[in-house]
Amino acid sequence: MKVTAVHDRKMQFRIQARQHVLLSDQPVENGGEDEGMTPPELFLASLASCAAFYAAQYLAIRNLASGGIEVEVEADKLRDPARLGNLRLHVKSPVSLNADQHLGMERAVHRCLIHQTLLQPLSISIHLEMPVSR
């Protein structure tokens, strides 16, 4: 998988994955034009959409519902170092679930690729590339 972010102007970045493009920006009070989600909002959006996908699949496979799932993700902004923490997922099912189905839905959401990624120790390498000085 590969995603590329390119600085367009001011605080805006064009983000591309395969043929899909979206815009990230900052609110006006942070020097942006508020024309897109901030990077932390995109991070939470990734978790929410991944969890929603797994929840929707759970319902569809069991013929319980073919749409209508909603997932809300909230996080606190923590300091030292600055980061998001205390993530809370709120999954709203469009149909009532019995106790077994409720447990199954929770297990399905826990299998979300983003959720599982966040639960494991991460390794992030940074390679800085610059033009050669003459």
PDB file of N, CA, C and O in Angstrom, residues 6-35:
ATOM      1  N   VAL A   6       1.070  15.632  -1.122  1.00  0.00           N
ATOM      2  CA  VAL A   6       1.826  16.685  -1.795  1.00  0.00           C
ATOM      3  C   VAL A   6       1.285  18.033  -1.336  1.00  0.00           C
ATOM      4  O   VAL A   6       0.072  18.261  -1.353  1.00  0.00           O
ATOM      5  N   HIS A   7       2.199  18.916  -0.936  1.00  0.00           N
ATOM      6  CA  HIS A   7       1.813  20.253  -0.494  1.00  0.00           C
ATOM      7  C   HIS A   7       1.327  21.042  -1.696  1.00  0.00           C
ATOM      8  O   HIS A   7       2.074  21.262  -2.656  1.00  0.00           O
ATOM      9  N   ASP A   8       0.079  21.496  -1.663  1.00  0.00           N
ATOM     10  CA  ASP A   8      -0.489  22.278  -2.765  1.00  0.00           C
ATOM     11  C   ASP A   8      -0.278  23.772  -2.530  1.00  0.00           C
ATOM     12  O   ASP A   8       0.327  24.457  -3.330  1.00  0.00           O
ATOM     13  N   ARG A   9      -0.806  24.277  -1.420  1.00  0.00           N
ATOM     14  CA  ARG A   9      -0.678  25.698  -1.101  1.00  0.00           C
ATOM     15  C   ARG A   9      -1.059  25.901   0.347  1.00  0.00           C
ATOM     16  O   ARG A   9      -1.773  25.090   0.923  1.00  0.00           O
ATOM     17  N   LYS A  10      -0.599  26.998   0.910  1.00  0.00           N
ATOM     18  CA  LYS A  10      -0.882  27.331   2.309  1.00  0.00           C
ATOM     19  C   LYS A  10      -0.726  26.093   3.192  1.00  0.00           C
ATOM     20  O   LYS A  10       0.337  25.529   3.281  1.00  0.00           O
ATOM     21  N   MET A  11      -1.819  25.651   3.821  1.00  0.00           N
ATOM     22  CA  MET A  11      -1.792  24.494   4.715  1.00  0.00           C
ATOM     23  C   MET A  11      -2.488  23.281   4.092  1.00  0.00           C
ATOM     24  O   MET A  11      -2.878  22.360   4.787  1.00  0.00           O
ATOM     25  N   GLN A  12      -2.650  23.305   2.762  1.00  0.00           N
ATOM     26  CA  GLN A  12      -3.373  22.240   2.076  1.00  0.00           C
ATOM     27  C   GLN A  12      -2.434  21.206   1.467  1.00  0.00           C
ATOM     28  O   GLN A  12      -1.400  21.557   0.902  1.00  0.00           O
ATOM     29  N   PHE A  13      -2.855  19.956   1.581  1.00  0.00           N
ATOM     30  CA  PHE A  13      -2.109  18.846   1.017  1.00  0.00           C
ATOM     31  C   PHE A  13      -3.059  17.974   0.215  1.00  0.00           C
ATOM     32  O   PHE A  13      -4.159  17.648   0.672  1.00  0.00           O
ATOM     33  N   ARG A  14      -2.641  17.614  -0.989  1.00  0.00           N
ATOM     34  CA  ARG A  14      -3.387  16.692  -1.842  1.00  0.00           C
ATOM     35  C   ARG A  14      -2.870  15.294  -1.533  1.00  0.00           C
ATOM     36  O   ARG A  14      -1.669  15.035  -1.607  1.00  0.00           O
ATOM     37  N   ILE A  15      -3.760  14.414  -1.176  1.00  0.00           N
ATOM     38  CA  ILE A  15      -3.386  13.066  -0.769  1.00  0.00           C
ATOM     39  C   ILE A  15      -3.935  12.081  -1.794  1.00  0.00           C
ATOM     40  O   ILE A  15      -5.117  12.126  -2.121  1.00  0.00           O
ATOM     41  N   GLN A  16      -3.059  11.222  -2.297  1.00  0.00           N
ATOM     42  CA  GLN A  16      -3.483  10.286  -3.331  1.00  0.00           C
ATOM     43  C   GLN A  16      -3.135   8.857  -2.942  1.00  0.00           C
ATOM     44  O   GLN A  16      -2.041   8.560  -2.454  1.00  0.00           O
ATOM     45  N   ALA A  17      -4.115   7.970  -3.148  1.00  0.00           N
ATOM     46  CA  ALA A  17      -3.930   6.528  -3.010  1.00  0.00           C
ATOM     47  C   ALA A  17      -4.576   5.905  -4.241  1.00  0.00           C
ATOM     48  O   ALA A  17      -5.765   6.129  -4.497  1.00  0.00           O
ATOM     49  N   ARG A  18      -3.784   5.188  -5.004  1.00  0.00           N
ATOM     50  CA  ARG A  18      -4.242   4.677  -6.299  1.00  0.00           C
ATOM     51  C   ARG A  18      -4.790   5.842  -7.116  1.00  0.00           C
ATOM     52  O   ARG A  18      -4.104   6.839  -7.253  1.00  0.00           O
ATOM     53  N   GLN A  19      -6.022   5.772  -7.617  1.00  0.00           N
ATOM     54  CA  GLN A  19      -6.577   6.865  -8.418  1.00  0.00           C
ATOM     55  C   GLN A  19      -7.431   7.823  -7.591  1.00  0.00           C
ATOM     56  O   GLN A  19      -8.030   8.739  -8.122  1.00  0.00           O
ATOM     57  N   HIS A  20      -7.466   7.639  -6.273  1.00  0.00           N
ATOM     58  CA  HIS A  20      -8.314   8.449  -5.398  1.00  0.00           C
ATOM     59  C   HIS A  20      -7.525   9.599  -4.790  1.00  0.00           C
ATOM     60  O   HIS A  20      -6.399   9.418  -4.342  1.00  0.00           O
ATOM     61  N   VAL A  21      -8.165  10.778  -4.757  1.00  0.00           N
ATOM     62  CA  VAL A  21      -7.510  11.975  -4.236  1.00  0.00           C
ATOM     63  C   VAL A  21      -8.431  12.650  -3.225  1.00  0.00           C
ATOM     64  O   VAL A  21      -9.640  12.739  -3.429  1.00  0.00           O
ATOM     65  N   LEU A  22      -7.849  13.107  -2.129  1.00  0.00           N
ATOM     66  CA  LEU A  22      -8.595  13.926  -1.175  1.00  0.00           C
ATOM     67  C   LEU A  22      -7.701  15.053  -0.702  1.00  0.00           C
ATOM     68  O   LEU A  22      -6.502  15.061  -0.957  1.00  0.00           O
ATOM     69  N   LEU A  23      -8.300  16.005  -0.049  1.00  0.00           N
ATOM     70  CA  LEU A  23      -7.595  17.207   0.381  1.00  0.00           C
ATOM     71  C   LEU A  23      -7.559  17.263   1.904  1.00  0.00           C
ATOM     72  O   LEU A  23      -8.568  17.024   2.561  1.00  0.00           O
ATOM     73  N   SER A  24      -6.394  17.560   2.443  1.00  0.00           N
ATOM     74  CA  SER A  24      -6.253  17.808   3.876  1.00  0.00           C
ATOM     75  C   SER A  24      -5.920  19.282   4.052  1.00  0.00           C
ATOM     76  O   SER A  24      -5.161  19.854   3.265  1.00  0.00           O
ATOM     77  N   ASP A  25      -6.501  19.896   5.056  1.00  0.00           N
ATOM     78  CA  ASP A  25      -6.297  21.322   5.293  1.00  0.00           C
ATOM     79  C   ASP A  25      -6.356  21.571   6.794  1.00  0.00           C
ATOM     80  O   ASP A  25      -6.637  20.668   7.583  1.00  0.00           O
ATOM     81  N   GLN A  26      -6.112  22.780   7.179  1.00  0.00           N
ATOM     82  CA  GLN A  26      -6.205  23.203   8.568  1.00  0.00           C
ATOM     83  C   GLN A  26      -7.367  24.183   8.704  1.00  0.00           C
ATOM     84  O   GLN A  26      -7.728  24.866   7.740  1.00  0.00           O
ATOM     85  N   PRO A  27      -7.942  24.297   9.893  1.00  0.00           N
ATOM     86  CA  PRO A  27      -8.969  25.322  10.116  1.00  0.00           C
ATOM     87  C   PRO A  27      -8.373  26.715   9.905  1.00  0.00           C
ATOM     88  O   PRO A  27      -7.154  26.906   9.965  1.00  0.00           O
ATOM     89  N   VAL A  28      -9.239  27.675   9.679  1.00  0.00           N
ATOM     90  CA  VAL A  28      -8.808  29.058   9.449  1.00  0.00           C
ATOM     91  C   VAL A  28      -7.930  29.556  10.594  1.00  0.00           C
ATOM     92  O   VAL A  28      -6.899  30.198  10.376  1.00  0.00           O
ATOM     93  N   GLU A  29      -8.299  29.222  11.844  1.00  0.00           N
ATOM     94  CA  GLU A  29      -7.521  29.693  12.995  1.00  0.00           C
ATOM     95  C   GLU A  29      -6.111  29.103  13.053  1.00  0.00           C
ATOM     96  O   GLU A  29      -5.255  29.593  13.790  1.00  0.00           O
ATOM     97  N   ASN A  30      -5.844  28.058  12.257  1.00  0.00           N
ATOM     98  CA  ASN A  30      -4.498  27.466  12.183  1.00  0.00           C
ATOM     99  C   ASN A  30      -3.787  27.853  10.891  1.00  0.00           C
ATOM    100  O   ASN A  30      -2.811  27.209  10.514  1.00  0.00           O
ATOM    101  N   GLY A  31      -4.323  28.851  10.173  1.00  0.00           N
ATOM    102  CA  GLY A  31      -3.681  29.312   8.950  1.00  0.00           C
ATOM    103  C   GLY A  31      -4.154  28.634   7.681  1.00  0.00           C
ATOM    104  O   GLY A  31      -3.629  28.899   6.605  1.00  0.00           O
ATOM    105  N   GLY A  32      -5.132  27.762   7.795  1.00  0.00           N
ATOM    106  CA  GLY A  32      -5.654  27.081   6.614  1.00  0.00           C
ATOM    107  C   GLY A  32      -6.915  27.731   6.095  1.00  0.00           C
ATOM    108  O   GLY A  32      -7.291  28.826   6.518  1.00  0.00           O
ATOM    109  N   GLU A  33      -7.573  27.047   5.181  1.00  0.00           N
ATOM    110  CA  GLU A  33      -8.824  27.528   4.608  1.00  0.00           C
ATOM    111  C   GLU A  33      -9.996  26.606   4.939  1.00  0.00           C
ATOM    112  O   GLU A  33     -11.083  26.779   4.421  1.00  0.00           O
ATOM    113  N   ASP A  34      -9.744  25.607   5.769  1.00  0.00           N
ATOM    114  CA  ASP A  34     -10.769  24.665   6.231  1.00  0.00           C
ATOM    115  C   ASP A  34     -11.507  23.997   5.075  1.00  0.00           C
ATOM    116  O   ASP A  34     -12.716  23.837   5.088  1.00  0.00           O
ATOM    117  N   GLU A  35     -10.732  23.560   4.058  1.00  0.00           N
ATOM    118  CA  GLU A  35     -11.324  22.909   2.890  1.00  0.00           C
ATOM    119  C   GLU A  35     -11.187  21.399   2.931  1.00  0.00           C
ATOM    120  O   GLU A  35     -11.520  20.715   1.957  1.00  0.00           O
TER     121      GLU A  35
END
